[in-house]
Amino acid sequence: MRSGGKLNLAALASGNGSNLQALINECEAGRIDARIAIVISDNPDAKALQRARKHSIQAVALEREKFGLREEFDSALADAAEEAGADLVCLAGFMRLVSPAFLDRFNGWVVNIHPALLPSFPGLKAQKQALDYGVKISGCTVHFVDEGVDTGPIILQSAVEVLPDDTVETLSARILKQEHLLYPKAIQLIAKGAVKPGSGRKAISHY
Amino acid sequence: MRSGGKLNLAALASGNGSNLQALINECEAGRIDARIAIVISDNPDAKALQRARKHSIQAVALEREKFGLREEFDSALADAAEEAGADLVCLAGFMRLVSPAFLDRFNGWVVNIHPALLPSFPGLKAQKQALDYGVKISGCTVHFVDEGVDTGPIILQSAVEVLPDDTVETLSARILKQEHLLYPKAIQLIAKGAVKPGSGRKAISHY
């Protein structure tokens, strides 16, 4: 799937895009062998799109309500990523589930970052779920995306302590710091060929 | 529930009892304000019973098949612990589920150590579950026991890295090392009154 020496990334983001920024920074610094070819958002006002433009990265807004069926929307997303030459799709705070048809278009080369130590606390509000459960350790997980909700093969994880007086905000901030380190690290493992999506439960690792 | 200056523990173990040994050592060294009043096993050949005798701790075997209903067996367990003056029951590799009636007898003052970062991988063979799932971080959890399988309020957790070439044996050994540190630490939090069982989802902590 590689084109040239670097892995071409398409990033999908709905919001602030701080994980996107971490990827942009590490790509620009040459610490990961990848470049972000396009940033796509379902929200035309997403700060993620501004970040892309600031770094001269193609920025595309695709609004869900301008498409009929979900399949048509997902097709448009996949078309945009493919036309930009994406080898790997990185979900970075993208607030929609991507369909199996979308995943098939990229043959499993789709990754996500989740703010919990999966399989604990999949889905929305993972940090609140962790606090409500009362765990003492949470963290973040980079994984390949499959048809389930945060169930795909794990690439890397990082543990984060939960403190007695944590709120959703303080815990989320502590986890986010680790996300900004973990996501580029995982992308670099993929870029150098050390990890790829397998057909089974686990990613294929050679590191 | 405290009798005298130290917390009286009843330990329930079915096997080797290496976590029991860690508790014995820390009690004897005076690093936790507790003493083990009795070790009870459902297996008369358990090494845990030998460990107890070696340290002049009352050692009692109660074989399940010598009792009729599960309730009668659990009653005998609770009687033995109560007669030894136990303030807290510590499950240490006890291979049976204790009944709600048993938990009621101790008003929730029953703790367990589990070789995974709960709520991930409850139940048997937690280390194998973790390897099969492909997590990169697992660990261990000390929790109060409730009616569910490893679902009770969490007291402490410790994270352990899963290495690419780990087997069940190597991962279990790495987690066990952390268990030996974590269990005494959790008992000491209870002994000094910093943590107690709450009525809700979470333990009550003041540390």
PDB file of C-alpha atoms in Angstrom, chain A residues 117-121 131-138 140 150-159 164 201-202 205 207, chain B residues 117-121 131-138 140 150-159 164 201-202 205 207:
ATOM      1  CA  LEU A 117      -7.237   0.347  28.661  1.00  0.00           C
ATOM      2  CA  LEU A 118      -9.395  -1.768  26.379  1.00  0.00           C
ATOM      3  CA  PRO A 119     -11.228  -4.113  26.718  1.00  0.00           C
ATOM      4  CA  SER A 120     -12.268  -2.050  29.769  1.00  0.00           C
ATOM      5  CA  PHE A 121     -14.596   0.880  29.061  1.00  0.00           C
ATOM      6  CA  LEU A 131     -14.205   6.970  37.353  1.00  0.00           C
ATOM      7  CA  ASP A 132     -17.701   5.572  37.948  1.00  0.00           C
ATOM      8  CA  TYR A 133     -16.319   2.038  38.170  1.00  0.00           C
ATOM      9  CA  GLY A 134     -13.622   3.132  40.589  1.00  0.00           C
ATOM     10  CA  VAL A 135     -10.541   1.749  38.834  1.00  0.00           C
ATOM     11  CA  LYS A 136      -7.151   2.921  40.122  1.00  0.00           C
ATOM     12  CA  ILE A 137      -5.460   2.560  36.742  1.00  0.00           C
ATOM     13  CA  SER A 138      -6.804   3.532  33.352  1.00  0.00           C
ATOM     14  CA  CYS A 140      -5.221   4.665  26.458  1.00  0.00           C
ATOM     15  CA  ASP A 150     -13.419  -0.437  20.174  1.00  0.00           C
ATOM     16  CA  THR A 151     -12.962  -4.201  19.871  1.00  0.00           C
ATOM     17  CA  GLY A 152     -10.221  -4.361  17.226  1.00  0.00           C
ATOM     18  CA  PRO A 153      -6.692  -5.765  17.584  1.00  0.00           C
ATOM     19  CA  ILE A 154      -4.577  -3.750  20.015  1.00  0.00           C
ATOM     20  CA  ILE A 155      -1.345  -2.118  18.808  1.00  0.00           C
ATOM     21  CA  LEU A 156      -0.114  -0.245  21.892  1.00  0.00           C
ATOM     22  CA  GLN A 157      -1.388   0.723  25.334  1.00  0.00           C
ATOM     23  CA  SER A 158      -0.246   3.116  28.020  1.00  0.00           C
ATOM     24  CA  ALA A 159      -1.306   3.010  31.686  1.00  0.00           C
ATOM     25  CA  PRO A 164      -8.459   9.841  44.477  1.00  0.00           C
ATOM     26  CA  ARG A 201      -7.965 -11.452  16.969  1.00  0.00           C
ATOM     27  CA  LYS A 202      -4.494  -9.957  17.167  1.00  0.00           C
ATOM     28  CA  SER A 205       3.718  -7.706  15.323  1.00  0.00           C
ATOM     29  CA  TYR A 207       8.992  -5.846  17.155  1.00  0.00           C
TER      30      TYR A 207
ATOM     31  CA  LEU B 117      -6.724  -5.067  35.664  1.00  0.00           C
ATOM     32  CA  LEU B 118     -10.414  -5.473  36.451  1.00  0.00           C
ATOM     33  CA  PRO B 119     -12.990  -5.009  34.973  1.00  0.00           C
ATOM     34  CA  SER B 120     -10.939  -6.644  32.182  1.00  0.00           C
ATOM     35  CA  PHE B 121     -10.596 -10.423  32.377  1.00  0.00           C
ATOM     36  CA  LEU B 131      -2.767 -12.988  26.192  1.00  0.00           C
ATOM     37  CA  ASP B 132      -5.569 -14.300  23.977  1.00  0.00           C
ATOM     38  CA  TYR B 133      -7.076 -10.805  23.720  1.00  0.00           C
ATOM     39  CA  GLY B 134      -3.709  -9.306  22.870  1.00  0.00           C
ATOM     40  CA  VAL B 135      -3.537  -6.519  25.477  1.00  0.00           C
ATOM     41  CA  LYS B 136      -0.182  -4.805  25.929  1.00  0.00           C
ATOM     42  CA  ILE B 137      -0.798  -3.975  29.577  1.00  0.00           C
ATOM     43  CA  SER B 138      -2.336  -6.197  32.219  1.00  0.00           C
ATOM     44  CA  CYS B 140      -3.463  -7.135  39.240  1.00  0.00           C
ATOM     45  CA  ASP B 150     -14.469 -10.250  40.556  1.00  0.00           C
ATOM     46  CA  THR B 151     -16.900  -7.345  40.345  1.00  0.00           C
ATOM     47  CA  GLY B 152     -16.470  -5.825  43.822  1.00  0.00           C
ATOM     48  CA  PRO B 153     -15.156  -2.340  44.708  1.00  0.00           C
ATOM     49  CA  ILE B 154     -11.508  -1.887  43.764  1.00  0.00           C
ATOM     50  CA  ILE B 155      -8.958  -1.036  46.465  1.00  0.00           C
ATOM     51  CA  LEU B 156      -5.657  -0.963  44.551  1.00  0.00           C
ATOM     52  CA  GLN B 157      -4.332  -1.912  41.122  1.00  0.00           C
ATOM     53  CA  SER B 158      -0.900  -2.346  39.625  1.00  0.00           C
ATOM     54  CA  ALA B 159      -0.086  -2.339  35.890  1.00  0.00           C
ATOM     55  CA  PRO B 164       5.592  -9.817  22.712  1.00  0.00           C
ATOM     56  CA  ARG B 201     -20.069   0.677  43.713  1.00  0.00           C
ATOM     57  CA  LYS B 202     -16.872   2.038  45.231  1.00  0.00           C
ATOM     58  CA  SER B 205     -11.156   5.757  50.660  1.00  0.00           C
ATOM     59  CA  TYR B 207      -5.986   8.394  51.524  1.00  0.00           C
TER      60      TYR B 207
END
